[in-house]
XYZ file of C-alpha atoms in Angstrom:
610
model
C 9.865 26.846 42.168
C 9.863 26.670 38.437
C 11.708 23.351 38.478
C 9.533 21.943 41.096
C 6.377 22.873 39.190
C 7.999 21.255 36.013
C 8.454 18.069 37.889
C 4.863 18.139 39.165
C 3.413 18.337 35.684
C 4.085 14.585 34.646
C 2.497 13.412 37.968
C -0.546 15.649 37.568
C -0.985 14.479 33.974
C -0.862 10.851 35.125
C -3.305 11.437 37.888
C -5.877 13.590 35.905
C -5.184 12.352 32.309
C -3.899 8.773 32.919
C -3.737 7.952 29.191
C -2.096 11.140 27.913
C 1.362 9.518 27.477
C -0.103 6.687 25.464
C -2.068 9.191 23.420
C 1.238 11.068 22.653
C 2.992 7.814 21.659
C 0.121 6.895 19.408
C 0.234 10.289 17.854
C 3.938 9.709 17.041
C 3.100 6.355 15.521
C 0.459 7.906 13.294
C 2.825 10.594 12.147
C 5.582 8.000 11.320
C 3.096 5.843 9.343
C 1.826 8.866 7.467
C 5.405 9.999 6.633
C 6.388 6.594 5.345
C 3.277 6.294 3.306
C 3.690 9.696 1.764
C 7.371 8.954 0.926
C 6.348 5.733 -0.742
C 3.550 7.362 -2.720
C 6.220 9.863 -4.154
C 8.586 7.113 -5.296
C 9.079 6.589 -9.058
C 8.434 4.264 -10.665
C 5.368 3.743 -8.544
C 5.879 1.713 -5.359
C 3.388 -1.102 -4.533
C 3.187 -3.897 -1.945
C 4.909 -6.266 -4.410
C 7.909 -3.865 -4.463
C 8.151 -4.234 -0.734
C 8.198 -8.054 -1.109
C 10.974 -7.767 -3.657
C 12.933 -5.477 -1.329
C 12.696 -8.098 1.423
C 13.735 -10.764 -0.963
C 16.811 -8.818 -2.092
C 17.809 -7.860 1.446
C 17.045 -11.219 3.146
C 16.828 -13.864 0.417
C 17.565 -16.814 2.820
C 15.287 -15.749 5.600
C 12.300 -18.177 6.047
C 9.104 -16.589 4.782
C 6.512 -19.447 5.036
C 6.436 -22.586 7.096
C 3.596 -24.971 6.060
C 3.202 -28.480 7.593
C 6.661 -30.079 6.920
C 7.874 -27.509 4.273
C 9.514 -24.242 4.570
C 10.043 -21.516 1.925
C 12.666 -18.688 1.995
C 11.876 -15.243 0.556
C 14.061 -16.171 -2.537
C 12.241 -19.500 -2.942
C 8.843 -17.830 -2.668
C 9.981 -15.238 -5.305
C 11.065 -18.057 -7.708
C 7.903 -20.036 -7.173
C 5.820 -16.995 -8.048
C 7.944 -16.400 -11.103
C 7.253 -19.798 -12.330
C 3.546 -19.360 -11.931
C 3.609 -15.973 -13.554
C 5.701 -17.239 -16.529
C 3.352 -20.246 -17.016
C 0.329 -18.076 -16.855
C 1.492 -15.204 -19.225
C 2.241 -17.798 -21.920
C -1.100 -19.449 -21.498
C -3.568 -18.910 -24.301
C -6.491 -18.261 -22.000
C -4.764 -15.385 -20.164
C -4.042 -11.854 -21.222
C -1.884 -9.437 -19.184
C -3.911 -7.488 -16.647
C -6.986 -9.858 -16.740
C -8.754 -10.223 -13.473
C -8.116 -13.753 -12.086
C -10.229 -15.484 -9.491
C -8.466 -17.630 -6.778
C -10.368 -20.499 -5.385
C -8.208 -22.364 -2.777
C -7.672 -22.832 0.901
C -4.760 -21.912 3.046
C -1.639 -23.284 1.414
C 1.634 -21.675 0.022
C 0.368 -21.898 -3.440
C -2.269 -19.325 -2.554
C 0.435 -16.791 -1.643
C 2.692 -17.787 -4.592
C -0.172 -17.282 -7.026
C -1.098 -13.839 -5.662
C 2.424 -12.621 -5.868
C 2.603 -14.070 -9.395
C -0.542 -12.210 -10.473
C 0.787 -9.009 -8.882
C 3.836 -9.323 -11.080
C 1.772 -9.655 -14.140
C -0.462 -6.573 -13.164
C -3.672 -8.697 -12.607
C -6.396 -7.882 -9.898
C -7.218 -11.004 -7.864
C -10.646 -12.040 -6.637
C -10.310 -14.027 -3.441
C -13.071 -16.540 -3.471
C -14.310 -18.253 -0.243
C -13.535 -21.907 -1.005
C -16.483 -23.061 1.060
C -19.131 -21.590 -1.167
C -20.804 -23.472 -3.968
C -23.271 -23.254 -6.884
C -25.299 -20.027 -7.017
C -23.044 -18.096 -4.519
C -19.774 -19.248 -6.180
C -21.109 -18.344 -9.710
C -22.241 -14.848 -8.363
C -18.962 -14.136 -6.791
C -17.007 -15.122 -9.806
C -19.195 -12.997 -12.230
C -19.249 -9.756 -10.155
C -15.533 -9.265 -10.533
C -15.556 -10.085 -14.252
C -12.725 -12.540 -13.964
C -11.420 -14.136 -17.175
C -9.584 -16.938 -15.406
C -10.256 -19.152 -12.394
C -7.357 -20.828 -10.726
C -8.564 -23.535 -8.320
C -7.058 -26.038 -5.930
C -10.028 -28.352 -6.428
C -12.615 -29.240 -9.090
C -15.622 -26.841 -9.565
C -17.949 -29.089 -11.426
C -21.138 -27.633 -10.126
C -20.461 -24.234 -11.900
C -18.212 -25.538 -14.737
C -20.927 -25.507 -17.501
C -21.759 -21.896 -16.866
C -18.130 -20.883 -16.733
C -17.279 -22.743 -19.966
C -20.380 -20.965 -21.596
C -18.922 -17.568 -20.636
C -15.561 -18.386 -22.153
C -13.683 -18.561 -18.846
C -10.346 -20.391 -18.551
C -10.378 -22.804 -15.552
C -6.924 -23.976 -14.354
C -6.526 -26.573 -11.668
C -3.459 -26.512 -9.359
C -3.158 -30.287 -9.126
C -1.172 -32.887 -11.095
C -4.181 -34.398 -12.927
C -7.566 -33.403 -13.985
C -10.123 -35.838 -15.330
C -12.844 -33.284 -15.719
C -13.542 -32.144 -19.246
C -13.022 -28.438 -19.490
C -10.657 -28.022 -16.681
C -6.920 -27.854 -17.468
C -4.242 -29.093 -15.154
C -1.923 -26.107 -14.631
C 0.614 -27.576 -12.206
C 2.684 -29.332 -15.019
C 2.990 -26.121 -16.903
C 4.219 -24.364 -13.660
C 6.857 -27.007 -13.036
C 8.228 -26.664 -16.586
C 8.145 -22.962 -16.719
C 11.146 -20.683 -16.087
C 11.773 -18.937 -12.713
C 13.214 -15.858 -14.487
C 12.050 -12.514 -12.963
C 9.035 -10.845 -14.575
C 9.881 -7.565 -16.178
C 8.352 -4.453 -14.542
C 6.824 -3.471 -17.916
C 4.208 -6.221 -17.391
C 2.664 -4.180 -14.631
C 3.441 -0.744 -15.933
C -0.266 -0.006 -16.449
C -1.013 -0.187 -12.657
C -1.894 2.975 -10.767
C -2.740 3.540 -7.066
C -6.498 3.550 -8.021
C -6.198 0.065 -9.772
C -7.850 -2.729 -7.940
C -5.420 -5.112 -6.209
C -7.808 -7.513 -4.763
C -11.556 -8.185 -4.521
C -12.442 -9.484 -1.004
C -16.023 -10.662 -0.530
C -18.264 -9.473 2.274
C -21.648 -10.545 3.105
C -24.514 -7.992 3.006
C -28.188 -7.383 2.986
C -28.532 -8.227 -0.742
C -28.336 -11.872 0.115
C -25.240 -12.689 -1.938
C -21.550 -11.756 -1.098
C -20.482 -8.356 -2.323
C -16.995 -7.901 -3.874
C -15.339 -5.093 -1.910
C -12.800 -3.342 -4.175
C -9.355 -3.009 -2.350
C -7.270 -0.794 -4.608
C -3.437 -0.525 -4.683
C -3.343 2.626 -2.476
C -5.349 0.923 0.153
C -3.355 -2.211 0.290
C -0.162 0.011 0.469
C -1.530 1.559 3.567
C -2.188 -1.918 4.966
C 1.537 -2.753 5.124
C 1.660 -0.752 8.391
C -0.830 -2.978 10.169
C 1.712 -5.213 11.944
C 4.739 -2.898 12.035
C 2.675 -0.165 13.764
C 1.993 -2.784 16.624
C 5.652 -3.459 17.232
C 6.062 -6.526 15.013
C 9.631 -6.998 13.610
C 11.468 -9.204 11.290
C 12.561 -11.677 14.045
C 8.982 -12.318 14.925
C 7.198 -15.522 14.007
C 3.499 -14.947 13.004
C 0.925 -17.727 13.362
C -1.582 -17.523 10.508
C -4.572 -19.791 10.846
C -7.386 -17.630 9.580
C -8.724 -17.933 6.083
C -6.504 -16.228 3.467
C -9.673 -15.235 1.372
C -10.690 -13.025 4.313
C -9.297 -9.561 5.199
C -7.940 -10.704 8.571
C -5.846 -13.542 7.061
C -4.736 -11.938 3.735
C -4.257 -8.233 4.801
C -3.158 -8.534 8.375
C -1.477 -11.919 8.232
C 0.116 -11.861 4.718
C 0.465 -8.255 3.691
C 1.475 -7.257 7.171
C 4.334 -9.676 7.325
C 5.574 -8.552 3.902
C 6.297 -5.217 5.503
C 7.987 -6.655 8.665
C 9.861 -9.444 7.050
C 8.631 -11.883 9.619
C 8.151 -15.585 9.189
C 4.586 -16.956 8.569
C 3.505 -20.226 10.130
C 0.776 -21.108 7.784
C -2.138 -23.552 8.862
C -4.954 -24.887 6.749
C -7.449 -23.880 9.435
C -7.786 -23.073 13.008
C -7.495 -25.896 15.545
C -7.864 -25.197 19.258
C -6.251 -28.590 20.112
C -3.073 -27.930 17.993
C -2.766 -24.175 18.612
C -0.401 -23.981 21.519
C 1.622 -27.097 20.482
C 2.169 -25.403 17.127
C 3.220 -22.067 18.885
C 5.755 -24.093 21.054
C 7.040 -26.031 18.131
C 7.726 -23.093 15.851
C 8.591 -20.554 18.597
C 5.670 -18.382 17.645
C 5.800 -14.804 19.040
C 2.754 -13.184 17.418
C -0.746 -14.693 17.051
C -3.842 -13.408 15.358
C -7.383 -13.815 16.444
C -11.037 -13.177 15.927
C -13.256 -13.218 19.050
C -14.311 -16.856 18.518
C -10.661 -18.006 18.375
C -9.869 -16.728 21.928
C -13.027 -18.231 23.287
C -12.234 -21.618 21.767
C -8.721 -21.485 23.290
C -10.169 -20.629 26.703
C -12.753 -23.519 26.336
C -10.018 -26.108 25.576
C -9.083 -28.430 28.494
C -6.500 -26.794 30.859
C -2.904 -28.016 30.698
C 0.007 -27.549 33.125
C 2.024 -25.990 30.299
C -0.554 -23.394 29.203
C 1.846 -20.497 29.943
C 4.811 -22.312 28.426
C 5.262 -20.487 25.103
C 6.962 -17.472 23.548
C 3.867 -15.622 22.331
C 4.155 -11.940 23.424
C 1.471 -10.311 21.170
C -2.085 -11.116 20.037
C -3.709 -8.814 17.288
C -7.194 -9.143 16.118
C -10.744 -8.129 16.662
C -13.880 -9.152 18.305
C -12.823 -10.399 21.776
C -15.268 -9.946 24.637
C -14.166 -8.387 27.930
C -14.747 -11.595 29.989
C -12.761 -13.733 27.423
C -9.986 -11.170 27.353
C -9.544 -11.394 31.173
C -9.787 -15.244 31.130
C -7.312 -15.476 28.239
C -4.662 -13.336 30.058
C -5.184 -15.135 33.307
C -4.709 -18.543 31.782
C -2.071 -18.016 29.158
C 0.050 -15.388 30.604
C 1.169 -11.835 30.068
C 0.375 -11.502 26.331
C -0.167 -8.035 24.955
C -3.586 -7.883 23.381
C -4.034 -5.332 20.431
C -7.790 -5.156 19.719
C -8.587 -3.163 16.594
C -11.680 -2.344 14.606
C -11.744 -2.139 10.703
C -13.778 -3.553 7.900
C -12.861 -4.663 4.310
C -14.556 -1.920 2.535
C -14.741 0.698 5.250
C -12.811 3.905 5.517
C -12.334 4.137 9.274
C -10.521 1.993 11.821
C -9.619 2.093 15.490
C -6.796 0.568 17.571
C -6.902 -0.073 21.368
C -3.397 1.072 21.855
C -4.056 1.468 25.592
C -4.997 -2.068 26.232
C -8.304 -1.171 27.911
C -10.125 -4.441 28.365
C -13.347 -4.573 26.276
C -12.697 -1.491 24.160
C -11.956 -1.465 20.352
C -10.103 1.831 20.428
C -9.998 5.295 21.771
C -11.081 8.786 20.556
C -7.853 10.594 19.477
C -7.916 14.286 18.473
C -5.313 13.870 15.687
C -6.962 10.669 14.344
C -10.338 12.194 14.291
C -9.009 15.259 12.292
C -7.502 13.009 9.754
C -10.414 10.572 9.473
C -13.648 12.501 10.630
C -16.186 10.134 12.147
C -19.142 10.298 14.617
C -21.856 8.240 16.188
C -25.416 9.101 15.212
C -28.710 7.923 16.772
C -30.114 4.836 15.079
C -33.689 3.404 15.070
C -33.214 -0.237 15.068
C -37.041 -0.947 14.384
C -37.087 1.249 11.349
C -33.442 0.174 10.483
C -32.298 3.665 9.718
C -30.542 6.715 11.406
C -32.804 9.074 13.363
C -33.014 12.517 11.678
C -34.075 15.992 13.020
C -36.670 18.358 11.577
C -34.026 19.585 9.032
C -33.319 16.109 7.858
C -29.885 15.864 9.503
C -28.627 12.980 11.615
C -28.565 13.429 15.422
C -25.160 12.774 17.078
C -25.285 10.317 20.023
C -24.291 11.550 23.450
C -21.392 10.083 25.505
C -22.441 6.654 26.754
C -25.281 6.254 24.245
C -25.047 3.718 21.407
C -25.018 5.114 17.997
C -24.249 4.198 14.395
C -20.639 4.698 13.388
C -20.356 6.834 10.233
C -17.093 8.078 8.684
C -16.766 10.987 6.253
C -15.750 10.059 2.781
C -12.707 12.115 1.844
C -9.669 11.816 -0.438
C -7.686 10.536 2.574
C -10.558 8.205 3.627
C -12.254 7.109 0.367
C -14.894 4.454 -0.070
C -14.218 2.417 -3.272
C -17.536 0.519 -3.140
C -18.435 -2.962 -4.459
C -17.719 -4.371 -7.978
C -20.628 -4.417 -10.228
C -23.073 -3.374 -7.557
C -23.864 0.253 -7.486
C -27.071 -0.243 -5.566
C -25.237 -1.683 -2.635
C -22.456 0.774 -2.942
C -24.973 3.674 -2.676
C -26.627 1.950 0.333
C -23.326 2.365 2.232
C -23.191 6.049 1.390
C -25.017 8.241 3.935
C -25.906 11.727 2.629
C -26.726 14.895 4.756
C -25.326 13.637 7.971
C -24.157 16.644 9.905
C -24.878 19.301 7.181
C -26.495 19.414 3.803
C -24.470 17.919 0.971
C -21.891 15.978 3.168
C -21.238 12.296 2.519
C -20.339 9.548 5.028
C -19.689 5.868 4.949
C -22.291 3.818 6.893
C -20.435 1.152 8.774
C -23.521 -0.635 9.764
C -22.035 -1.023 13.322
C -23.409 0.364 16.542
C -20.813 1.834 18.934
C -20.613 3.458 22.266
C -18.068 6.038 23.641
C -17.578 6.230 27.346
C -16.664 9.178 29.509
C -12.821 8.368 29.126
C -13.191 8.378 25.410
C -12.895 4.647 24.897
C -14.945 3.166 22.034
C -16.892 -0.060 22.451
C -18.574 -2.205 19.802
C -22.296 -2.810 20.534
C -23.783 -4.708 17.713
C -24.338 -5.047 13.984
C -27.412 -3.409 12.377
C -29.414 -4.598 9.405
C -29.753 -8.069 8.225
C -26.276 -9.411 8.648
C -25.221 -11.283 11.718
C -21.870 -13.097 12.635
C -21.332 -16.705 13.481
C -18.130 -18.879 13.579
C -16.188 -15.862 12.536
C -18.221 -15.494 9.325
C -20.708 -12.838 8.217
C -24.075 -14.419 7.410
C -26.496 -12.506 5.100
C -29.987 -13.435 6.202
C -31.561 -12.817 2.781
C -29.202 -15.235 1.004
C -30.137 -17.941 3.473
C -33.826 -16.958 3.068
C -33.545 -17.302 -0.707
C -31.935 -20.676 -0.529
C -34.430 -21.996 2.018
C -37.416 -20.987 -0.219
C -35.938 -22.966 -3.089
C -36.706 -26.059 -1.013
C -40.049 -27.759 -2.284
C -41.957 -27.571 0.947
C -41.207 -23.983 2.225
C -43.073 -20.908 1.027
C -41.469 -18.038 3.060
C -38.346 -17.888 5.290
C -37.448 -15.045 7.633
C -33.800 -15.612 8.784
C -32.199 -13.978 11.795
C -29.585 -14.511 14.351
C -30.158 -15.533 17.952
C -27.834 -15.371 20.912
C -26.752 -18.577 22.622
C -25.174 -18.382 26.109
C -21.447 -19.080 26.023
C -21.078 -18.434 22.236
C -19.809 -15.419 20.392
C -22.027 -13.855 17.760
C -25.467 -15.122 16.852
C -26.530 -18.437 15.453
C -28.850 -18.808 12.541
C -32.670 -19.286 12.996
C -35.493 -19.237 10.414
C -39.127 -18.562 10.853
C -40.766 -20.418 7.961
C -44.295 -21.043 6.432
C -45.184 -24.125 4.471
C -46.635 -24.278 1.029
C -50.334 -25.295 0.941
C -51.071 -28.955 1.539
C -47.487 -29.785 2.281
C -46.111 -31.445 5.344
C -42.835 -30.314 7.133
C -40.014 -32.587 5.949
C -37.077 -32.162 8.264
C -34.867 -34.510 6.291
C -35.496 -32.865 2.951
C -34.790 -29.479 4.402
C -31.664 -30.634 6.061
C -30.281 -32.176 2.863
C -31.191 -28.948 0.968
C -29.349 -26.690 3.461
C -26.300 -28.943 3.682
C -25.956 -29.134 -0.106
C -26.426 -25.353 -0.607
C -24.979 -23.542 2.355
C -21.657 -23.659 4.219
C -21.907 -24.961 7.801
C -21.774 -21.511 9.493
C -24.693 -20.210 7.375
C -27.134 -23.166 7.947
C -30.017 -22.252 10.305
C -29.600 -24.227 13.449
C -33.215 -23.651 14.472
C -36.447 -23.584 12.536
C -39.678 -21.959 13.724
C -42.920 -22.930 12.085
C -45.377 -20.118 11.563
C -48.744 -19.656 9.803
C -47.665 -16.317 8.400
C -44.414 -14.316 8.294
C -44.956 -10.829 9.788
C -44.005 -7.901 7.607
C -43.918 -4.106 8.190
C -45.955 -1.558 6.288
C -43.265 -1.440 3.661
C -43.256 -5.193 3.369
C -39.907 -5.669 5.257
C -39.837 -8.852 7.335
C -39.981 -8.176 10.987
C -37.138 -9.698 12.999
C -36.897 -7.745 16.300
C -39.525 -9.738 18.197
C -38.360 -13.016 16.811
C -34.803 -12.243 17.877
C -36.007 -11.323 21.390
C -37.933 -14.637 21.787
C -34.945 -16.659 20.586
C -35.392 -20.485 20.477
C -37.081 -21.187 23.939
C -39.904 -23.736 23.517
C -41.259 -22.491 26.934
C -42.001 -18.996 25.351
C -42.806 -19.967 21.757
C -46.148 -21.603 20.892
C -45.053 -22.382 17.315
C -43.402 -25.694 16.541
C -39.605 -25.573 16.839
C -36.960 -27.741 15.165
C -33.209 -28.101 15.568
C -30.684 -29.226 13.001
C -29.343 -32.693 13.989
C -26.274 -33.801 12.013
C -26.511 -37.263 13.474
C -30.080 -37.752 12.394
C -29.397 -35.881 9.207
C -32.654 -33.970 9.597
C -34.397 -31.149 11.466
C -35.906 -32.754 14.636
C -38.388 -31.281 17.186
C -36.660 -29.047 19.770
C -37.715 -30.181 23.106
C -37.426 -28.545 26.467
C -34.748 -31.053 27.344
C -32.629 -30.249 24.286
C -33.028 -26.507 25.030
C -31.870 -26.707 28.659
C -28.902 -28.735 27.468
C -27.882 -26.057 25.130
C -28.516 -23.263 27.612
C -26.512 -25.099 30.354
C -23.595 -25.658 27.878
C -23.700 -29.408 27.949
C -24.692 -29.513 24.261
C -22.247 -27.545 22.048
C -23.488 -25.951 18.841
């Protein structure tokens, strides 16, 4: 009887707790990651991500690390290239060991070589978005207090300001005709590829900043999230914990200045020893051909990437590839199903994390639509909860005692995570105000401190976690976070505009929200669609440009003078519902032109793509 009861237990668990075995496996994974991390923390001299790269180079020097266009680089070659850059830089008059260096370049091997070189010299690196210009670029550079800027292209629009501040600007190209910019590539070619002594980075501790990664926020300008050495060491496990091994080939087409491309794609493969197929940018038409050409086994995505792939014309060989795993975040349930149906049995590992955040989830079960699952052990290590949130007042709901109110199962709530030694929040460089805004005090008891993710979540009856929406002023379009106040500030610089209230609106068939602005004109000034178009194109990257403009006589504000967005978002851009004049950005006409009912219906039906 005892034996029969013992045999029944697994079947009973599978029936009444169908996910228990996966929960147990996940628990084992967490323990293994934690044990490896603790072991590395105890090593002397201190062990960092760079040391893991050097281990891989010593163990597998001839293994291919990076493939880019028609070139490939082994681990040994990558090591020597980074040595040349490090030796050239440390002998340069404008650089001192340990200086923060800003990197301004797109996806190319030199980006990775340069980061490794700076890690060998003990320098923190600010990863600048190479799409930004003028005011935003200067702001991003200044808030990390960088002494050197290494760029792949000229930066004439901010050069006078940088020279005035005594910044050394080095250009990674053969020739530079711009006064004040020094060509650095010749120095690199002449430099020695001898290894850099460990003493050059002996000042580094686990609390030292490793990289600054920029994230949009409600301030209107990007914030530099501080990613320290300890945090980036933990990030080594991001791919290995999902079953990625050295024989895998990883397709990296997301921007390296983003957390997804840099941390998941680059840092993750350093741990596994896999090969990176590096692309300048995402291309739906080239995606599967590249995967077939390079025998790619692991792909990375954001929600939009999967949708773009599903929207591409169908081909007979859609399932002819070796991709076994897709890891990323932001895929909607309907796209998830369509992707699997069209491209075959690919394991999708959806996760949730943020650059500066102290909590993350992994959908290790593979539940379609979920970002993760409540796990007892995980929640003990990294305490988090969902609290009720007032979207109108843009703040958490509190009870009579001033404490937050936890959301019930099935109800949306703001995700907050307790700030502890194991789950710290390092904040933003040179921005204590925004750092403090992400800290939430007196959440469940007086005196406690939590990190405010700014994301609304929902937990279902089976303990699966679902992403609901972003709160506050930031929305997401084309895989990028857009801070509405930044766009508003830039719009109001235009001669004819007095006020601008920027928000995101949903468009059927598109992920995220597209930019829209409710504006007022200055007195005795006519709306000039061409002038506004030229202004936004010159000052904003494509994903941040408002696609729609709504003309108003006044911009509504709350009693505390905050611009009201909720009603505007609800009304969207439907000329049938809105009495105000509406305009749409037209790249062909190079102007904002009237948004007619015909254009609106073409967008809604999907015949006009945005």
